[in-house]
Amino acid sequence: MKKIKLINYLLILTVFASSSIFAGGGNRNGTAGATQLLIPVGARGVAMSGASLVGAKGLEALYWNPANLVRSETNTSVLFSQMNYIADIGVTYGAVSANIEGFGALAFSIKSLDIGDIPITTNTNPDGTGQNFTPSFVTVGVTYSRMLSDRISFGVTGNFISERLDLVSTSGIAFNVGIAYQNLANVNGLSFAVVIKNLGPQMKYDGSGLNINAVAPDLTRPQQLYKIDAAPFELPSTLELGFGYEYALNEVNSVQLNGVFQNSNFYGDEYKLGAEYSYDNLFFVRGGYMLLPELDKEANIYGLTAGVGLNYNLGGVGFKFDYAFRQTDIFDDNHVFTVQLGF
């Protein structure tokens, strides 16, 4: 009875929080910052265009739905992922998790962007001063997840965000909360999930890079040092609802179909569709597509997604390798590689 009350409370809290956060969100489209939080990680989820709220389990679920961390097939897992992102940006991600009996599952993760060196330019040296700076964008996360019943799991992630651009920087904290329900309405293979991502206070840049030497327009004062007051910005918060259905064709072949609806405070609604074919839980083929019906066709720079996966046991150690391809306009296509070990 206590678990049922807790589950109902969490569902009500999720709906209330989402309605409060996204009320009037359409008036703030494009105003959110800290967009590094939106860069996906994990080849399996990317291959299905982000339709992974119910299908991803264990470490691969950290970004998509923290509630499914506890559904890991192994007690201890290690994951490493690398993405070739847009504009020659590299995204490196690593995570480790442990399932603790009677407690739940705990995980730690880190995501870093490799942007490279950028030449420093000034008003007097528009072609560059000969010096460079290296931007730093890092997200460190801690996730806790546990089963509330034999079908329902809950998870929460706290992310520490750090951004630095030469002499200015900012930091903040964001939370992801998720609930996953398997075998919905007693239908075997049917799953449902709700996830709210990137809840947290506003962030604001600060640092000596905002200081400038200027002269008053009326020349009544000598040149002085002024500090620009940077405007605060919201985190890119999202509410996602997902359904999934896994159907066994026979003893070795199965198909999983997933769909996700995403509402946000910075963009139009998104509809994500993904599918996965599994042969004997050993070899996988995946595909997906994302729709943005509220926006112009040019607003969606991403096209079809696809990928493959391998799941194999090496002397008692679970080994998973996944690859994903995401078609993009303007920039080079994205390629994601993920390796996971389970003990």
PDB file of C-alpha atoms in Angstrom, residues 152-304:
ATOM      1  CA  ILE A 152       7.728   0.185 -11.980  1.00  0.00           C
ATOM      2  CA  SER A 153      11.145   1.796 -11.579  1.00  0.00           C
ATOM      3  CA  PHE A 154      12.175   5.315 -10.610  1.00  0.00           C
ATOM      4  CA  GLY A 155      15.388   7.247 -11.178  1.00  0.00           C
ATOM      5  CA  VAL A 156      16.921  10.676 -10.666  1.00  0.00           C
ATOM      6  CA  THR A 157      20.126  12.227 -11.990  1.00  0.00           C
ATOM      7  CA  GLY A 158      21.933  15.292 -10.716  1.00  0.00           C
ATOM      8  CA  ASN A 159      24.224  16.903 -13.301  1.00  0.00           C
ATOM      9  CA  PHE A 160      26.905  19.474 -12.506  1.00  0.00           C
ATOM     10  CA  ILE A 161      27.479  21.720 -15.526  1.00  0.00           C
ATOM     11  CA  SER A 162      30.700  23.621 -16.206  1.00  0.00           C
ATOM     12  CA  GLU A 163      31.291  25.897 -19.204  1.00  0.00           C
ATOM     13  CA  ARG A 164      34.353  28.059 -19.874  1.00  0.00           C
ATOM     14  CA  LEU A 165      35.081  30.313 -22.852  1.00  0.00           C
ATOM     15  CA  ASP A 166      38.469  31.994 -22.490  1.00  0.00           C
ATOM     16  CA  LEU A 167      38.056  34.490 -19.603  1.00  0.00           C
ATOM     17  CA  VAL A 168      34.348  33.916 -18.911  1.00  0.00           C
ATOM     18  CA  SER A 169      32.722  30.888 -17.318  1.00  0.00           C
ATOM     19  CA  THR A 170      29.571  29.604 -15.687  1.00  0.00           C
ATOM     20  CA  SER A 171      28.431  26.585 -13.723  1.00  0.00           C
ATOM     21  CA  GLY A 172      25.118  25.152 -12.613  1.00  0.00           C
ATOM     22  CA  ILE A 173      23.171  22.083 -11.661  1.00  0.00           C
ATOM     23  CA  ALA A 174      20.379  20.246 -13.458  1.00  0.00           C
ATOM     24  CA  PHE A 175      18.171  17.320 -12.487  1.00  0.00           C
ATOM     25  CA  ASN A 176      16.555  14.563 -14.548  1.00  0.00           C
ATOM     26  CA  VAL A 177      13.649  12.558 -13.111  1.00  0.00           C
ATOM     27  CA  GLY A 178      12.159   9.474 -14.742  1.00  0.00           C
ATOM     28  CA  ILE A 179       9.557   6.763 -14.176  1.00  0.00           C
ATOM     29  CA  ALA A 180       9.277   3.572 -16.247  1.00  0.00           C
ATOM     30  CA  TYR A 181       6.404   1.063 -16.291  1.00  0.00           C
ATOM     31  CA  GLN A 182       6.798  -2.364 -17.916  1.00  0.00           C
ATOM     32  CA  ASN A 183       4.002  -4.702 -19.055  1.00  0.00           C
ATOM     33  CA  LEU A 184       1.499  -1.856 -19.039  1.00  0.00           C
ATOM     34  CA  ALA A 185      -2.149  -2.942 -18.572  1.00  0.00           C
ATOM     35  CA  ASN A 186      -0.900  -6.510 -18.172  1.00  0.00           C
ATOM     36  CA  VAL A 187       0.185  -6.565 -21.823  1.00  0.00           C
ATOM     37  CA  ASN A 188       3.470  -8.436 -22.023  1.00  0.00           C
ATOM     38  CA  GLY A 189       6.103  -6.348 -23.826  1.00  0.00           C
ATOM     39  CA  LEU A 190       4.220  -3.024 -23.623  1.00  0.00           C
ATOM     40  CA  SER A 191       6.078  -0.288 -21.708  1.00  0.00           C
ATOM     41  CA  PHE A 192       5.530   3.367 -20.820  1.00  0.00           C
ATOM     42  CA  ALA A 193       7.835   6.065 -19.424  1.00  0.00           C
ATOM     43  CA  VAL A 194       7.785   9.721 -18.347  1.00  0.00           C
ATOM     44  CA  VAL A 195      10.988  11.751 -18.064  1.00  0.00           C
ATOM     45  CA  ILE A 196      11.592  15.392 -17.137  1.00  0.00           C
ATOM     46  CA  LYS A 197      15.092  16.605 -17.968  1.00  0.00           C
ATOM     47  CA  ASN A 198      17.252  19.569 -17.050  1.00  0.00           C
ATOM     48  CA  LEU A 199      15.360  21.073 -14.142  1.00  0.00           C
ATOM     49  CA  GLY A 200      17.386  23.687 -12.326  1.00  0.00           C
ATOM     50  CA  PRO A 201      18.090  27.357 -11.644  1.00  0.00           C
ATOM     51  CA  GLN A 202      19.203  29.848 -14.259  1.00  0.00           C
ATOM     52  CA  MET A 203      22.867  30.098 -15.212  1.00  0.00           C
ATOM     53  CA  LYS A 204      24.890  33.221 -15.923  1.00  0.00           C
ATOM     54  CA  TYR A 205      28.339  33.877 -17.372  1.00  0.00           C
ATOM     55  CA  ASP A 206      30.881  35.858 -15.363  1.00  0.00           C
ATOM     56  CA  GLY A 207      34.597  36.591 -15.413  1.00  0.00           C
ATOM     57  CA  SER A 208      37.243  39.125 -16.335  1.00  0.00           C
ATOM     58  CA  GLY A 209      36.442  38.677 -20.013  1.00  0.00           C
ATOM     59  CA  LEU A 210      33.363  40.849 -19.438  1.00  0.00           C
ATOM     60  CA  ASN A 211      35.501  43.831 -18.381  1.00  0.00           C
ATOM     61  CA  ILE A 212      36.032  46.537 -21.020  1.00  0.00           C
ATOM     62  CA  ASN A 213      37.813  49.891 -21.163  1.00  0.00           C
ATOM     63  CA  ALA A 214      35.449  52.592 -22.396  1.00  0.00           C
ATOM     64  CA  VAL A 215      35.040  56.367 -22.549  1.00  0.00           C
ATOM     65  CA  ALA A 216      31.772  58.135 -21.699  1.00  0.00           C
ATOM     66  CA  PRO A 217      29.960  59.365 -24.863  1.00  0.00           C
ATOM     67  CA  ASP A 218      29.988  62.975 -23.622  1.00  0.00           C
ATOM     68  CA  LEU A 219      33.732  62.746 -22.808  1.00  0.00           C
ATOM     69  CA  THR A 220      33.055  64.091 -19.302  1.00  0.00           C
ATOM     70  CA  ARG A 221      35.013  61.257 -17.710  1.00  0.00           C
ATOM     71  CA  PRO A 222      38.337  59.691 -18.594  1.00  0.00           C
ATOM     72  CA  GLN A 223      38.596  56.136 -19.867  1.00  0.00           C
ATOM     73  CA  GLN A 224      37.382  53.706 -17.227  1.00  0.00           C
ATOM     74  CA  LEU A 225      37.005  49.975 -16.704  1.00  0.00           C
ATOM     75  CA  TYR A 226      33.414  48.777 -17.016  1.00  0.00           C
ATOM     76  CA  LYS A 227      31.937  45.323 -16.523  1.00  0.00           C
ATOM     77  CA  ILE A 228      29.248  43.982 -18.831  1.00  0.00           C
ATOM     78  CA  ASP A 229      26.400  42.358 -16.922  1.00  0.00           C
ATOM     79  CA  ALA A 230      25.681  39.121 -18.789  1.00  0.00           C
ATOM     80  CA  ALA A 231      22.033  38.085 -19.036  1.00  0.00           C
ATOM     81  CA  PRO A 232      21.011  34.895 -17.199  1.00  0.00           C
ATOM     82  CA  PHE A 233      19.582  32.019 -19.204  1.00  0.00           C
ATOM     83  CA  GLU A 234      17.262  29.095 -18.589  1.00  0.00           C
ATOM     84  CA  LEU A 235      18.279  25.457 -18.786  1.00  0.00           C
ATOM     85  CA  PRO A 236      16.894  23.547 -21.819  1.00  0.00           C
ATOM     86  CA  SER A 237      14.134  21.702 -19.942  1.00  0.00           C
ATOM     87  CA  THR A 238      12.146  18.937 -21.623  1.00  0.00           C
ATOM     88  CA  LEU A 239       9.178  16.707 -20.848  1.00  0.00           C
ATOM     89  CA  GLU A 240       9.196  13.353 -22.648  1.00  0.00           C
ATOM     90  CA  LEU A 241       6.524  10.651 -22.868  1.00  0.00           C
ATOM     91  CA  GLY A 242       7.470   7.305 -24.348  1.00  0.00           C
ATOM     92  CA  PHE A 243       5.832   4.034 -25.344  1.00  0.00           C
ATOM     93  CA  GLY A 244       7.457   0.826 -26.480  1.00  0.00           C
ATOM     94  CA  TYR A 245       6.365  -2.627 -27.544  1.00  0.00           C
ATOM     95  CA  GLU A 246       8.609  -5.667 -27.866  1.00  0.00           C
ATOM     96  CA  TYR A 247       7.289  -8.624 -29.843  1.00  0.00           C
ATOM     97  CA  ALA A 248       8.959 -12.032 -30.094  1.00  0.00           C
ATOM     98  CA  LEU A 249       8.658 -13.403 -33.633  1.00  0.00           C
ATOM     99  CA  ASN A 250       9.998 -16.772 -32.496  1.00  0.00           C
ATOM    100  CA  GLU A 251      12.565 -18.129 -30.046  1.00  0.00           C
ATOM    101  CA  VAL A 252      15.496 -16.171 -31.511  1.00  0.00           C
ATOM    102  CA  ASN A 253      13.999 -13.239 -33.436  1.00  0.00           C
ATOM    103  CA  SER A 254      12.277 -10.229 -31.873  1.00  0.00           C
ATOM    104  CA  VAL A 255      11.300  -6.684 -32.813  1.00  0.00           C
ATOM    105  CA  GLN A 256      10.959  -3.597 -30.611  1.00  0.00           C
ATOM    106  CA  LEU A 257       8.993  -0.504 -31.676  1.00  0.00           C
ATOM    107  CA  ASN A 258       9.342   2.760 -29.736  1.00  0.00           C
ATOM    108  CA  GLY A 259       7.768   6.196 -29.880  1.00  0.00           C
ATOM    109  CA  VAL A 260       8.540   9.373 -27.905  1.00  0.00           C
ATOM    110  CA  PHE A 261       6.821  12.759 -27.662  1.00  0.00           C
ATOM    111  CA  GLN A 262       8.986  15.646 -26.421  1.00  0.00           C
ATOM    112  CA  ASN A 263       7.860  19.093 -25.294  1.00  0.00           C
ATOM    113  CA  SER A 264      10.387  21.754 -24.289  1.00  0.00           C
ATOM    114  CA  ASN A 265      10.833  25.363 -23.202  1.00  0.00           C
ATOM    115  CA  PHE A 266      13.101  26.215 -26.139  1.00  0.00           C
ATOM    116  CA  TYR A 267      11.863  24.462 -29.301  1.00  0.00           C
ATOM    117  CA  GLY A 268       8.863  22.987 -31.078  1.00  0.00           C
ATOM    118  CA  ASP A 269       7.361  19.641 -30.146  1.00  0.00           C
ATOM    119  CA  GLU A 270       9.312  16.611 -31.335  1.00  0.00           C
ATOM    120  CA  TYR A 271       8.055  13.149 -32.271  1.00  0.00           C
ATOM    121  CA  LYS A 272      10.656  10.388 -32.317  1.00  0.00           C
ATOM    122  CA  LEU A 273      10.180   6.944 -33.821  1.00  0.00           C
ATOM    123  CA  GLY A 274      12.592   4.046 -33.483  1.00  0.00           C
ATOM    124  CA  ALA A 275      12.782   0.315 -34.149  1.00  0.00           C
ATOM    125  CA  GLU A 276      15.176  -2.480 -33.265  1.00  0.00           C
ATOM    126  CA  TYR A 277      15.504  -6.017 -34.618  1.00  0.00           C
ATOM    127  CA  SER A 278      17.244  -8.556 -32.388  1.00  0.00           C
ATOM    128  CA  TYR A 279      18.650 -11.924 -33.362  1.00  0.00           C
ATOM    129  CA  ASP A 280      19.067 -14.190 -30.332  1.00  0.00           C
ATOM    130  CA  ASN A 281      19.955 -11.127 -28.192  1.00  0.00           C
ATOM    131  CA  LEU A 282      23.309 -11.292 -29.985  1.00  0.00           C
ATOM    132  CA  PHE A 283      23.058  -9.099 -33.075  1.00  0.00           C
ATOM    133  CA  PHE A 284      20.924  -5.961 -33.507  1.00  0.00           C
ATOM    134  CA  VAL A 285      19.839  -3.708 -36.373  1.00  0.00           C
ATOM    135  CA  ARG A 286      18.256  -0.332 -35.569  1.00  0.00           C
ATOM    136  CA  GLY A 287      16.695   2.662 -37.269  1.00  0.00           C
ATOM    137  CA  GLY A 288      14.756   5.823 -36.460  1.00  0.00           C
ATOM    138  CA  TYR A 289      13.448   9.219 -37.502  1.00  0.00           C
ATOM    139  CA  MET A 290      12.422  12.474 -35.779  1.00  0.00           C
ATOM    140  CA  LEU A 291       9.509  14.726 -36.798  1.00  0.00           C
ATOM    141  CA  LEU A 292       9.045  18.454 -36.038  1.00  0.00           C
ATOM    142  CA  PRO A 293       5.530  19.226 -37.336  1.00  0.00           C
ATOM    143  CA  GLU A 294       5.320  22.696 -35.730  1.00  0.00           C
ATOM    144  CA  LEU A 295       8.465  24.014 -37.441  1.00  0.00           C
ATOM    145  CA  ASP A 296       9.651  24.524 -40.993  1.00  0.00           C
ATOM    146  CA  LYS A 297      11.304  21.585 -42.698  1.00  0.00           C
ATOM    147  CA  GLU A 298      14.654  23.396 -42.615  1.00  0.00           C
ATOM    148  CA  ALA A 299      14.501  23.586 -38.791  1.00  0.00           C
ATOM    149  CA  ASN A 300      15.290  19.886 -38.467  1.00  0.00           C
ATOM    150  CA  ILE A 301      18.922  19.408 -39.480  1.00  0.00           C
ATOM    151  CA  TYR A 302      18.807  15.704 -38.637  1.00  0.00           C
ATOM    152  CA  GLY A 303      17.522  12.996 -40.959  1.00  0.00           C
ATOM    153  CA  LEU A 304      17.420   9.236 -40.778  1.00  0.00           C
TER     154      LEU A 304
END
